[in-house]
Amino acid sequence: MSAAAADLEALYASFSNLNMEGGWHRKVPALWPEPRANFVPHIWHYADVRPILDRAGELVDTEFAERRNLTMFNPVEGNIYSTVRTLVAAYQMVKPGEVARAHRHTPNALRLILEGRGTYTVVNGKQVEMRPGDVLLTPNWAWHSHENLGSENCYWMDFLDVPLVHLLEPMFYQPHPDGVEPAPERVESAPIAFRAEDIDRDLAAAAPDPAQGGLMAITLGPVELDSIALDVIALDPGQTGGEVRETSNAIYAVMAGEGAVDIDGQRMAWAFGDTVAVPAWRAHSLSAGPKGAKLLKVSDRPLMKKLGWYRHAGAGEAA
């Protein structure tokens, strides 16, 4: 070993126990030219999940599992919770007569109702019926609970920015001291509720959106979720959208119809109630089957825009 090499080894030894690393010989680079592919595209089929929820309804009481849900975690190595980097999605079911008790937490949340009538959510004292096709919001630190006053199971999809809160660490959680909020006010609509019929009306008047591959799309708003954007995208029968690539992480939920997503050379077929994870900077396009389709896109676009990190590239565009 040369004298210079020996001196370098001595230098490294001088800080090896100080939890420090020399930037000139870093084994793993801290910077790279564009976003890396870490989380992977994946799909979950509602047809697989629904019977599992039904069986869980027989075996798992809400007293035991405050929220009877099935969380969709991305199959990237080492991950056991997040659907994409900053967001998590889950399927949930509440049976007739059941109450999911009130709590509040730092993460923002929202729900897409799939099936069932007669179930209500209470958000900060406002009781709103959960109807199929509705998108209901639970902003950060809002009390919320659910109660099924109907005669049929209610199924929905949850979306939360819990992984983002885990990364940044401002997590707080609190169960309601009374279990549920007393004497809630029942309302037909609220700033936290986007009704299915209103969504369809706005979609009918929408224009093609270049940011969504030229497909008809609307952005739900104003949304009281600072970190989450909600877009509803409509495809005509047999229509294929243009390729989209953006720095925001997204989860697509199928509100109606059938179709497929092409992403990174994979083609994934989807149908009603399915969930598709599209991590950041993955080029993808949507196509509909013979009856058309409608999807809810949940993304962290507001976060990326607020921090100045948002980039978008469609087919033939530079980022």
Coordinates of C-alpha atoms in Angstrom, one line a residue, residues 26-315:
R26 CA -20.0 7.9 -1.3
K27 CA -21.0 4.4 -2.2
V28 CA -24.6 5.4 -3.0
P29 CA -25.2 8.7 -4.8
A30 CA -27.4 11.3 -3.2
L31 CA -28.4 13.0 -6.4
W32 CA -29.5 11.5 -9.8
P33 CA -30.6 12.9 -13.2
E34 CA -34.3 12.1 -12.9
P35 CA -36.7 10.3 -10.5
R36 CA -35.7 6.7 -9.9
A37 CA -38.2 3.8 -10.2
N38 CA -38.7 2.7 -6.6
F39 CA -42.3 1.9 -5.9
V40 CA -43.8 -0.3 -8.7
P41 CA -47.1 -0.2 -10.6
H42 CA -49.6 -2.6 -9.2
I43 CA -53.3 -3.4 -9.4
W44 CA -55.8 -4.7 -6.8
H45 CA -59.2 -6.2 -8.0
Y46 CA -62.3 -5.4 -6.0
A47 CA -63.8 -8.8 -7.1
D48 CA -61.0 -10.4 -5.1
V49 CA -61.4 -8.1 -2.1
R50 CA -65.1 -8.0 -1.6
P51 CA -65.5 -11.7 -0.4
I52 CA -62.6 -11.2 1.9
L53 CA -64.3 -8.2 3.5
D54 CA -67.5 -10.2 3.8
R55 CA -65.6 -13.0 5.6
A56 CA -63.8 -10.5 7.8
G57 CA -67.3 -9.1 8.7
E58 CA -68.1 -12.5 10.1
L59 CA -64.9 -12.9 12.1
V60 CA -63.7 -9.4 13.0
D61 CA -65.9 -7.2 15.1
T62 CA -65.6 -3.5 14.9
E63 CA -65.0 -3.4 18.7
F64 CA -61.8 -5.4 18.0
A65 CA -60.8 -3.7 14.8
E66 CA -61.8 0.0 15.0
R67 CA -61.7 0.1 11.2
R68 CA -62.3 -3.2 9.4
N69 CA -60.3 -2.5 6.3
L70 CA -57.8 -4.1 4.0
T71 CA -54.8 -1.9 3.2
M72 CA -53.1 -2.1 -0.2
F73 CA -49.4 -2.0 0.2
N74 CA -47.0 -1.7 -2.8
P75 CA -45.1 -4.9 -3.4
V76 CA -41.7 -3.1 -3.5
E77 CA -39.2 -4.8 -1.2
G78 CA -39.2 -3.6 2.4
N79 CA -42.6 -1.9 2.2
I80 CA -45.5 -3.1 4.4
Y81 CA -47.9 -0.2 4.3
S82 CA -47.7 2.5 1.5
T83 CA -49.6 2.1 -1.8
V84 CA -47.4 4.7 -3.4
R85 CA -44.7 6.8 -1.7
T86 CA -46.9 9.4 0.0
L87 CA -50.4 7.8 -0.1
V88 CA -52.1 4.7 1.1
A89 CA -55.4 3.2 0.0
A90 CA -57.7 0.6 1.7
Y91 CA -61.0 -1.1 1.2
Q92 CA -63.5 -0.9 4.1
M93 CA -66.8 -2.4 5.0
V94 CA -69.4 -1.6 7.7
K95 CA -72.3 -3.9 8.3
P96 CA -75.9 -2.8 9.2
G97 CA -76.1 -1.6 12.8
E98 CA -72.4 -1.1 13.2
V99 CA -70.7 2.0 14.4
A100 CA -67.0 2.9 13.6
R101 CA -66.2 5.2 16.5
A102 CA -65.0 8.7 16.2
H103 CA -61.3 9.7 16.1
R104 CA -59.1 12.3 14.5
H105 CA -55.6 12.3 13.2
T106 CA -53.0 14.4 11.4
P107 CA -53.3 12.6 8.0
N108 CA -55.9 13.8 5.5
A109 CA -58.4 11.2 4.3
L110 CA -61.1 10.7 1.8
R111 CA -63.6 8.0 0.8
L112 CA -65.0 6.8 -2.5
I113 CA -68.3 4.9 -1.8
L114 CA -68.7 1.7 -3.9
E115 CA -71.9 0.0 -2.6
G116 CA -74.6 0.3 0.0
R117 CA -77.1 2.8 1.2
G118 CA -78.1 4.0 4.6
T119 CA -74.6 4.5 6.0
Y120 CA -73.6 7.9 7.3
T121 CA -70.3 9.5 8.1
V122 CA -70.0 12.2 10.7
V123 CA -67.2 14.8 10.1
N124 CA -66.9 17.5 12.8
G125 CA -70.6 17.2 13.7
K126 CA -71.9 17.1 10.2
Q127 CA -73.7 13.8 9.3
V128 CA -73.6 13.0 5.6
E129 CA -75.1 9.9 3.9
M130 CA -72.5 7.8 2.1
R131 CA -74.0 7.0 -1.4
P132 CA -72.5 5.0 -4.2
G133 CA -70.3 7.2 -6.4
D134 CA -69.8 9.9 -3.7
V135 CA -66.4 11.3 -2.8
L136 CA -66.3 12.3 0.9
L137 CA -63.5 14.2 2.6
T138 CA -62.0 14.0 6.1
P139 CA -59.5 16.9 6.5
N140 CA -56.6 16.7 8.8
W141 CA -57.6 16.7 12.5
A142 CA -61.3 16.5 11.9
W143 CA -63.4 14.2 14.1
H144 CA -65.0 11.5 12.0
S145 CA -67.0 8.3 12.5
H146 CA -69.3 6.0 10.5
E147 CA -72.6 4.4 11.3
N148 CA -74.6 2.0 9.1
L149 CA -78.3 2.7 9.7
G150 CA -79.4 0.8 6.6
S151 CA -80.1 -2.8 5.8
E152 CA -77.1 -3.6 3.6
N153 CA -73.3 -3.7 3.9
C154 CA -71.6 -0.5 2.9
Y155 CA -68.3 -0.8 1.0
W156 CA -65.9 2.0 0.2
M157 CA -62.3 2.9 -0.6
D158 CA -60.2 5.0 1.8
F159 CA -57.3 7.2 0.7
L160 CA -54.9 8.9 3.2
D161 CA -51.6 10.7 3.2
V162 CA -50.4 8.6 6.2
P163 CA -47.1 7.7 4.5
L164 CA -46.3 11.3 4.0
V165 CA -47.0 12.0 7.7
H166 CA -44.8 9.0 8.5
L167 CA -42.0 10.5 6.5
L168 CA -42.2 14.0 8.0
E169 CA -43.2 12.7 11.4
P170 CA -45.9 15.1 12.6
M171 CA -48.3 12.3 13.5
F172 CA -51.0 12.9 16.1
Y173 CA -54.0 10.6 16.8
Q174 CA -56.8 11.0 19.3
P175 CA -59.9 8.8 19.9
H176 CA -63.1 10.8 20.7
P177 CA -63.6 10.9 24.5
D178 CA -67.3 10.0 24.1
G179 CA -66.8 7.4 21.4
V180 CA -69.0 9.3 18.9
E181 CA -69.9 12.9 18.4
P182 CA -73.0 13.9 20.3
A183 CA -76.2 15.1 18.4
P184 CA -74.7 15.4 14.9
E185 CA -76.4 17.7 12.4
R186 CA -77.7 15.8 9.4
V187 CA -77.1 17.5 6.1
E188 CA -77.6 16.6 2.4
S189 CA -74.4 18.1 1.2
A190 CA -71.4 19.8 2.7
P191 CA -68.1 21.2 1.6
I192 CA -66.6 17.8 2.4
A193 CA -69.0 15.9 0.1
F194 CA -68.9 15.6 -3.7
R195 CA -72.1 13.8 -4.8
A196 CA -72.1 11.4 -7.7
E197 CA -74.7 13.3 -9.6
D198 CA -72.8 16.5 -9.3
I199 CA -69.6 14.8 -10.5
D200 CA -71.4 13.4 -13.5
R201 CA -73.0 16.8 -14.4
D202 CA -69.6 18.5 -14.3
L203 CA -68.0 15.8 -16.3
A204 CA -70.6 16.2 -19.0
A205 CA -69.6 19.8 -19.4
A206 CA -65.8 19.2 -19.2
A207 CA -63.2 19.8 -21.8
P208 CA -60.3 17.5 -22.7
D209 CA -57.5 18.0 -20.2
P210 CA -53.9 17.8 -21.6
A211 CA -52.6 17.0 -18.1
Q212 CA -54.8 13.8 -18.2
G213 CA -53.8 12.5 -21.6
G214 CA -56.3 14.7 -23.4
L215 CA -59.2 12.9 -21.7
M216 CA -62.3 14.6 -20.3
A217 CA -61.5 15.4 -16.7
I218 CA -62.5 17.6 -13.8
T219 CA -60.7 18.5 -10.6
L220 CA -62.9 18.3 -7.5
G221 CA -62.8 21.4 -5.5
P222 CA -62.3 23.4 -3.5
V223 CA -60.7 20.5 -1.7
E224 CA -60.0 20.9 2.0
L225 CA -57.0 18.6 1.7
D226 CA -53.8 20.5 1.3
S227 CA -51.7 17.6 0.2
I228 CA -54.1 15.7 -2.1
A229 CA -55.6 16.5 -5.5
L230 CA -58.8 14.7 -6.7
D231 CA -59.4 14.4 -10.5
V232 CA -62.3 12.5 -12.1
I233 CA -61.5 11.2 -15.6
A234 CA -64.0 10.0 -18.1
L235 CA -63.3 7.9 -21.2
D236 CA -65.7 7.3 -24.0
P237 CA -66.3 3.7 -25.3
G238 CA -63.1 2.4 -26.8
Q239 CA -61.2 5.6 -26.2
T240 CA -57.5 5.7 -25.4
G241 CA -55.8 8.6 -23.7
G242 CA -52.4 10.0 -24.4
E243 CA -49.3 9.0 -22.4
V244 CA -48.8 10.9 -19.2
R245 CA -45.7 11.2 -17.0
E246 CA -45.6 13.4 -13.9
T247 CA -43.6 13.7 -10.7
S248 CA -46.7 13.3 -8.5
N249 CA -47.6 9.9 -7.1
A250 CA -51.1 8.7 -8.1
I251 CA -53.7 6.1 -7.2
Y252 CA -56.5 5.4 -9.7
A253 CA -59.9 4.0 -8.5
V254 CA -62.4 2.7 -11.0
M255 CA -65.8 4.4 -10.4
A256 CA -67.5 2.8 -13.5
G257 CA -66.8 0.7 -16.5
E258 CA -63.8 -1.4 -17.6
G259 CA -60.6 -0.7 -19.4
A260 CA -56.8 -1.0 -19.0
V261 CA -53.7 1.0 -18.1
D262 CA -50.5 0.7 -20.0
I263 CA -47.5 1.5 -17.8
D264 CA -43.8 0.7 -18.2
G265 CA -44.6 -2.0 -20.8
Q266 CA -47.2 -3.6 -18.7
R267 CA -50.9 -3.7 -19.5
M268 CA -53.2 -4.1 -16.5
A269 CA -56.9 -4.6 -17.1
W270 CA -59.3 -3.0 -14.6
A271 CA -63.0 -3.0 -13.8
F272 CA -65.4 -1.4 -11.3
G273 CA -63.9 -0.9 -7.8
D274 CA -60.3 -1.8 -8.8
T275 CA -57.3 0.2 -7.6
V276 CA -54.2 1.0 -9.6
A277 CA -51.0 2.3 -8.1
V278 CA -49.0 4.6 -10.4
P279 CA -45.8 5.8 -8.8
A280 CA -44.1 9.1 -9.7
W281 CA -42.6 9.6 -13.1
R282 CA -44.0 6.4 -14.7
A283 CA -45.3 6.9 -18.2
H284 CA -48.8 5.6 -18.5
S285 CA -52.0 5.8 -20.6
L286 CA -55.6 4.8 -20.0
S287 CA -58.0 3.1 -22.4
A288 CA -61.7 2.2 -22.0
G289 CA -63.7 -0.9 -22.9
P290 CA -66.8 -0.9 -25.1
K291 CA -69.0 0.8 -22.4
G292 CA -66.6 3.6 -21.5
A293 CA -65.2 4.3 -18.0
K294 CA -64.9 6.8 -15.2
L295 CA -61.9 6.9 -12.7
L296 CA -61.0 8.9 -9.6
K297 CA -57.4 9.9 -9.6
V298 CA -55.9 10.6 -6.1
S299 CA -52.5 12.3 -6.2
D300 CA -50.0 14.3 -4.2
R301 CA -49.9 17.0 -7.0
P302 CA -50.6 19.9 -4.6
L303 CA -47.6 18.9 -2.5
M304 CA -45.3 18.7 -5.5
K305 CA -46.6 22.1 -6.8
K306 CA -46.2 23.8 -3.4
L307 CA -42.6 22.7 -3.2
G308 CA -41.8 23.6 -6.8
W309 CA -41.2 19.9 -7.7
Y310 CA -44.1 19.2 -10.0
R311 CA -43.2 18.3 -13.6
H312 CA -45.5 16.9 -16.3
A313 CA -44.8 15.4 -19.7
G314 CA -47.3 14.0 -22.1
A315 CA -46.6 12.2 -25.3

